[in-house]
Amino acid sequence: MTLPTYFVSHGGGPWPWMKDQYGPAYDRLEASLKAMRHEAGERARAVLVVTSHWETPGFMVSSSSAPGMIYDYGGFPPHTYRIAYPAPGEPALARRVAGLLTAAGHPAGLDPERGFDHGTFSMLYPVYPDAAMPVVQLSLRRDLDPQAHIEAGRALAPLRDEGVLIVGSGLSYHNLRQFGAGGGAASRAFDGWLQETMALAPDARNAALLRWSDAPMARVAHPREEHLLPLMVASGAASGEPAACVYHEDDFFGSLTVSSFRFGRVGGPPPTRSTNES
């Protein structure tokens, strides 16, 4: 069975460990993440996270068998700097990922020192709270070229038939200077474009993603696009397959509109892949 791929709006900081402070603010996001585990089911044997919190000159893959923790946030309670998410890595999968990318013309290296950043461990905790599922991370390429990231997704597509769940972890709106009431209009406008784009036929979807910066309020929603680029990988890895919105709310942090998307079908026969996309 071919696994779907996902782009997840991963929320802010170490939110699963701050429910006393946030109350029900993350309930809808948490429910969507738990649903992802159900949709992947027993077919998933490992997760590849394309993380918006790791940029390198060329693609890099975390290759430790026991990744550490990276607390890449500030101003949170002391206990959030003692979080442990002891999921194992999988060096063999890391080599497979790097090999697929390199063979497709996108040289990739291995980083045995890279630990889990919060775009990985905060997002995965609701999905696999027992931390038993092996996890490998893929960096973004520092040039943030959307074409390269869509192509990287295409190169990684065979992993979906090998039990690897590909998850792009970012945010559909990421302007920290306008995070709250000031960002409401921009987040709604950009999300409206995203919803229209995800509803397109797959070839047209990927072509539109290449021109994402022409979307309404694009550079307000993403002054820098590192939290959007994981979407390109997830979409590219499901080339020829439809997208569906699996999480959406219009009052994130009071007024922001944010969404997550699934690419490919849940269950059913392997898809017929497109070979002539833009």
Short mmCIF file of C-alpha atoms in Angstrom, two decimals:
data_model
loop_
_atom_site.label_atom_id
_atom_site.label_comp_id
_atom_site.label_asym_id
_atom_site.label_seq_id
_atom_site.Cartn_x
_atom_site.Cartn_y
_atom_site.Cartn_z
CA MET A 1 0.00 0.00 0.00
CA THR A 2 1.18 3.51 -0.83
CA LEU A 3 1.17 5.90 2.12
CA PRO A 4 -0.18 9.45 1.76
CA THR A 5 2.09 12.42 2.45
CA TYR A 6 1.31 15.41 4.66
CA PHE A 7 2.03 19.06 5.14
CA VAL A 8 1.39 19.93 8.78
CA SER A 9 1.02 23.36 10.34
CA HIS A 10 2.93 22.35 13.45
CA GLY A 11 1.84 25.00 15.94
CA GLY A 12 3.97 27.12 18.21
CA GLY A 13 6.89 25.92 20.29
CA PRO A 14 6.46 22.95 22.66
CA TRP A 15 2.67 23.25 22.79
CA PRO A 16 1.84 19.59 23.65
CA TRP A 17 3.67 20.09 26.97
CA MET A 18 1.85 23.35 27.77
CA LYS A 19 -1.80 22.35 27.92
CA ASP A 20 -2.23 24.03 31.30
CA GLN A 21 -1.26 27.33 29.69
CA TYR A 22 -3.00 26.91 26.32
CA GLY A 23 -6.16 25.07 27.34
CA PRO A 24 -8.15 23.94 24.26
CA ALA A 25 -6.25 26.21 21.83
CA TYR A 26 -4.56 23.27 20.12
CA ASP A 27 -7.37 20.73 20.33
CA ARG A 28 -8.19 20.82 16.61
CA LEU A 29 -4.56 20.55 15.55
CA GLU A 30 -4.01 17.69 17.99
CA ALA A 31 -7.03 15.83 16.64
CA SER A 32 -5.75 16.17 13.07
CA LEU A 33 -2.35 14.80 14.07
CA LYS A 34 -3.88 11.83 15.83
CA ALA A 35 -5.94 11.17 12.69
CA MET A 36 -2.73 11.03 10.69
CA ARG A 37 -1.60 8.02 12.70
CA HIS A 38 -4.93 6.32 12.05
CA GLU A 39 -4.72 7.04 8.33
CA ALA A 40 -1.19 5.67 8.05
CA GLY A 41 -2.10 2.68 10.17
CA GLU A 42 0.12 -0.34 10.37
CA ARG A 43 1.64 0.40 6.98
CA ALA A 44 3.96 3.02 8.45
CA ARG A 45 7.28 1.69 9.72
CA ALA A 46 9.18 5.02 9.90
CA VAL A 47 8.65 8.75 9.47
CA LEU A 48 10.64 11.17 7.33
CA VAL A 49 10.10 14.72 8.59
CA VAL A 50 10.94 17.58 6.26
CA THR A 51 11.57 20.20 8.90
CA SER A 52 11.33 23.95 8.45
CA HIS A 53 13.77 24.36 11.34
CA TRP A 54 16.84 23.00 9.58
CA GLU A 55 18.49 24.67 6.59
CA THR A 56 21.72 23.58 4.93
CA PRO A 57 23.51 24.55 1.69
CA GLY A 58 22.51 21.20 0.15
CA PHE A 59 20.01 18.67 1.43
CA MET A 60 21.09 16.86 4.59
CA VAL A 61 19.57 13.86 6.34
CA SER A 62 19.80 13.10 10.06
CA SER A 63 21.52 9.74 10.44
CA SER A 64 21.96 9.11 14.16
CA SER A 65 20.48 5.94 15.58
CA ALA A 66 19.62 7.86 18.77
CA PRO A 67 18.99 11.55 17.99
CA GLY A 68 19.24 14.11 20.76
CA MET A 69 17.01 17.12 21.40
CA ILE A 70 17.22 20.68 20.06
CA TYR A 71 15.23 23.22 22.05
CA ASP A 72 15.05 25.82 19.29
CA TYR A 73 12.68 28.23 21.01
CA GLY A 74 12.87 30.87 23.71
CA GLY A 75 10.79 32.26 26.54
CA PHE A 76 8.96 29.07 27.46
CA PRO A 77 8.63 27.47 30.93
CA PRO A 78 11.68 25.66 32.34
CA HIS A 79 10.12 22.21 31.99
CA THR A 80 9.96 22.61 28.21
CA TYR A 81 13.77 22.58 28.09
CA ARG A 82 13.80 19.14 29.66
CA ILE A 83 11.44 17.50 27.17
CA ALA A 84 12.60 14.11 25.91
CA TYR A 85 11.25 12.53 22.76
CA PRO A 86 13.41 9.40 22.54
CA ALA A 87 12.29 8.10 19.16
CA PRO A 88 15.03 6.10 17.44
CA GLY A 89 16.66 7.22 14.24
CA GLU A 90 17.25 4.85 11.37
CA PRO A 91 20.66 5.19 9.68
CA ALA A 92 19.70 2.79 6.87
CA LEU A 93 16.69 4.93 5.98
CA ALA A 94 18.85 8.06 6.13
CA ARG A 95 21.20 6.51 3.59
CA ARG A 96 18.25 5.54 1.41
CA VAL A 97 16.90 9.11 1.50
CA ALA A 98 20.29 10.60 0.64
CA GLY A 99 20.75 8.05 -2.14
CA LEU A 100 17.40 8.82 -3.76
CA LEU A 101 18.06 12.55 -3.70
CA THR A 102 21.59 12.21 -5.02
CA ALA A 103 20.48 9.92 -7.84
CA ALA A 104 17.90 12.54 -8.85
CA GLY A 105 20.55 15.23 -9.18
CA HIS A 106 20.17 16.77 -5.71
CA PRO A 107 23.30 15.72 -3.78
CA ALA A 108 22.50 15.02 -0.16
CA GLY A 109 24.69 14.28 2.84
CA LEU A 110 24.28 12.61 6.22
CA ASP A 111 24.45 14.38 9.58
CA PRO A 112 24.95 11.95 12.48
CA GLU A 113 24.84 14.79 15.03
CA ARG A 114 21.49 16.35 14.18
CA GLY A 115 18.87 16.05 16.92
CA PHE A 116 15.10 16.53 16.87
CA ASP A 117 14.01 20.16 16.61
CA HIS A 118 10.61 21.30 17.85
CA GLY A 119 9.14 21.23 14.36
CA THR A 120 9.69 17.49 14.61
CA PHE A 121 9.17 16.45 18.22
CA SER A 122 6.24 18.76 19.04
CA MET A 123 4.39 17.69 15.91
CA LEU A 124 5.12 13.97 16.31
CA TYR A 125 4.29 13.65 20.00
CA PRO A 126 0.48 13.60 19.42
CA VAL A 127 0.96 11.19 16.50
CA TYR A 128 3.31 8.74 18.19
CA PRO A 129 3.36 9.60 21.91
CA ASP A 130 5.20 6.39 22.75
CA ALA A 131 8.16 7.62 20.63
CA ALA A 132 8.63 4.10 19.27
CA MET A 133 8.39 4.96 15.55
CA PRO A 134 11.80 5.55 13.91
CA VAL A 135 12.24 9.14 12.72
CA VAL A 136 14.63 10.66 10.18
CA GLN A 137 14.76 14.38 9.38
CA LEU A 138 15.45 16.06 6.05
CA SER A 139 16.71 19.63 5.90
CA LEU A 140 15.60 22.35 3.57
CA ARG A 141 18.03 23.58 0.99
CA ARG A 142 19.13 27.04 2.06
CA ASP A 143 18.34 28.66 -1.29
CA LEU A 144 14.66 27.83 -0.63
CA ASP A 145 14.10 27.10 -4.32
CA PRO A 146 10.54 25.74 -4.69
CA GLN A 147 11.42 23.79 -7.84
CA ALA A 148 14.25 21.97 -6.07
CA HIS A 149 11.97 21.03 -3.19
CA ILE A 150 9.20 19.75 -5.44
CA GLU A 151 11.80 17.72 -7.33
CA ALA A 152 13.16 16.40 -4.03
CA GLY A 153 9.67 15.23 -3.16
CA ARG A 154 9.38 13.41 -6.48
CA ALA A 155 12.71 11.70 -5.86
CA LEU A 156 11.50 10.53 -2.45
CA ALA A 157 8.17 9.16 -3.68
CA PRO A 158 9.34 5.50 -3.70
CA LEU A 159 9.62 5.65 0.09
CA ARG A 160 5.83 5.74 0.28
CA ASP A 161 5.70 2.16 -0.96
CA GLU A 162 8.36 1.19 1.58
CA GLY A 163 6.38 2.12 4.67
CA VAL A 164 7.87 5.59 5.16
CA LEU A 165 5.44 8.35 6.13
CA ILE A 166 6.64 11.64 4.60
CA VAL A 167 5.57 14.68 6.65
CA GLY A 168 6.43 18.27 5.80
CA SER A 169 6.43 20.25 9.04
CA GLY A 170 5.95 24.02 8.81
CA LEU A 171 3.13 26.55 9.08
CA SER A 172 0.78 27.79 6.39
CA TYR A 173 1.15 31.29 7.88
CA HIS A 174 4.46 32.32 9.46
CA ASN A 175 4.98 36.00 10.12
CA LEU A 176 6.08 36.29 13.73
CA ARG A 177 5.85 40.09 13.62
CA GLN A 178 2.16 39.81 12.78
CA PHE A 179 1.21 36.76 14.81
CA GLY A 180 -2.20 37.52 16.19
CA ALA A 181 -4.81 40.11 15.29
CA GLY A 182 -2.49 41.95 12.93
CA GLY A 183 -2.08 38.91 10.71
CA GLY A 184 -5.70 37.90 10.33
CA ALA A 185 -6.40 39.46 6.93
CA ALA A 186 -3.14 38.30 5.38
CA SER A 187 -3.51 34.76 6.69
CA ARG A 188 -7.06 34.52 5.33
CA ALA A 189 -6.05 35.81 1.92
CA PHE A 190 -3.08 33.49 1.61
CA ASP A 191 -5.01 30.51 2.93
CA GLY A 192 -7.74 31.17 0.37
CA TRP A 193 -5.12 30.86 -2.36
CA LEU A 194 -3.74 27.70 -0.77
CA GLN A 195 -7.18 26.10 -0.66
CA GLU A 196 -7.78 26.92 -4.33
CA THR A 197 -4.32 25.67 -5.29
CA MET A 198 -4.68 22.39 -3.40
CA ALA A 199 -7.98 21.78 -5.21
CA LEU A 200 -6.31 21.96 -8.64
CA ALA A 201 -5.35 18.93 -10.67
CA PRO A 202 -1.94 17.71 -9.42
CA ASP A 203 0.09 19.00 -12.39
CA ALA A 204 -1.50 22.43 -12.08
CA ARG A 205 -1.07 22.36 -8.30
CA ASN A 206 2.68 21.91 -8.47
CA ALA A 207 2.96 24.50 -11.23
CA ALA A 208 1.08 27.00 -9.04
CA LEU A 209 3.29 26.24 -6.05
CA LEU A 210 6.30 27.31 -8.08
CA ARG A 211 4.68 30.75 -8.29
CA TRP A 212 3.58 30.89 -4.66
CA SER A 213 5.07 34.36 -4.13
CA ASP A 214 2.50 35.77 -6.59
CA ALA A 215 -0.34 34.68 -4.31
CA PRO A 216 -2.39 37.28 -2.42
CA MET A 217 -0.48 38.55 0.62
CA ALA A 218 2.21 35.94 0.04
CA ARG A 219 5.13 37.94 1.40
CA VAL A 220 3.10 39.12 4.37
CA ALA A 221 2.14 35.55 5.21
CA HIS A 222 5.70 34.35 4.59
CA PRO A 223 8.32 37.12 4.76
CA ARG A 224 10.73 34.21 4.47
CA GLU A 225 9.37 30.97 3.08
CA GLU A 226 11.11 28.30 5.14
CA HIS A 227 7.84 27.30 6.85
CA LEU A 228 6.13 26.88 3.48
CA LEU A 229 8.81 24.85 1.64
CA PRO A 230 7.97 21.53 3.38
CA LEU A 231 4.65 21.77 1.53
CA MET A 232 6.54 21.60 -1.77
CA VAL A 233 8.25 18.36 -0.79
CA ALA A 234 5.01 16.75 0.38
CA SER A 235 3.23 17.78 -2.81
CA GLY A 236 6.07 16.64 -5.04
CA ALA A 237 6.20 13.25 -3.33
CA ALA A 238 2.54 12.74 -4.26
CA SER A 239 2.78 13.95 -7.84
CA GLY A 240 -0.28 12.91 -9.82
CA GLU A 241 -2.43 12.54 -6.70
CA PRO A 242 -5.10 14.79 -5.15
CA ALA A 243 -4.77 16.95 -2.06
CA ALA A 244 -7.22 17.34 0.80
CA CYS A 245 -7.37 19.82 3.67
CA VAL A 246 -7.19 17.84 6.91
CA TYR A 247 -6.92 20.70 9.42
CA HIS A 248 -8.22 24.26 9.21
CA GLU A 249 -9.11 26.98 11.62
CA ASP A 250 -9.75 30.70 11.38
CA ASP A 251 -9.00 31.65 14.97
CA PHE A 252 -5.52 30.28 15.60
CA PHE A 253 -3.95 32.59 18.19
CA GLY A 254 -7.21 34.52 18.11
CA SER A 255 -7.43 35.54 14.47
CA LEU A 256 -5.05 33.62 12.20
CA THR A 257 -6.15 31.20 9.49
CA VAL A 258 -3.98 28.07 9.25
CA SER A 259 -4.30 24.75 7.44
CA SER A 260 -2.71 21.33 6.94
CA PHE A 261 -3.00 19.11 3.88
CA ARG A 262 -2.84 15.45 2.96
CA PHE A 263 -1.65 14.30 -0.46
CA GLY A 264 -2.69 10.97 -1.93
CA ARG A 265 -5.44 8.63 -0.89
CA VAL A 266 -5.90 6.83 2.38
CA GLY A 267 -5.86 3.10 1.60
CA GLY A 268 -6.69 1.69 -1.80
CA PRO A 269 -4.38 0.56 -4.60
CA PRO A 270 -1.07 2.25 -5.46
CA PRO A 271 -1.53 5.37 -7.60
CA THR A 272 -0.58 5.93 -11.20
CA ARG A 273 2.17 8.52 -11.06
CA SER A 274 2.38 11.47 -13.41
CA THR A 275 5.60 11.91 -15.37
CA ASN A 276 4.99 15.17 -17.22
CA GLU A 277 4.56 17.83 -14.57
CA SER A 278 5.82 21.38 -14.60
#
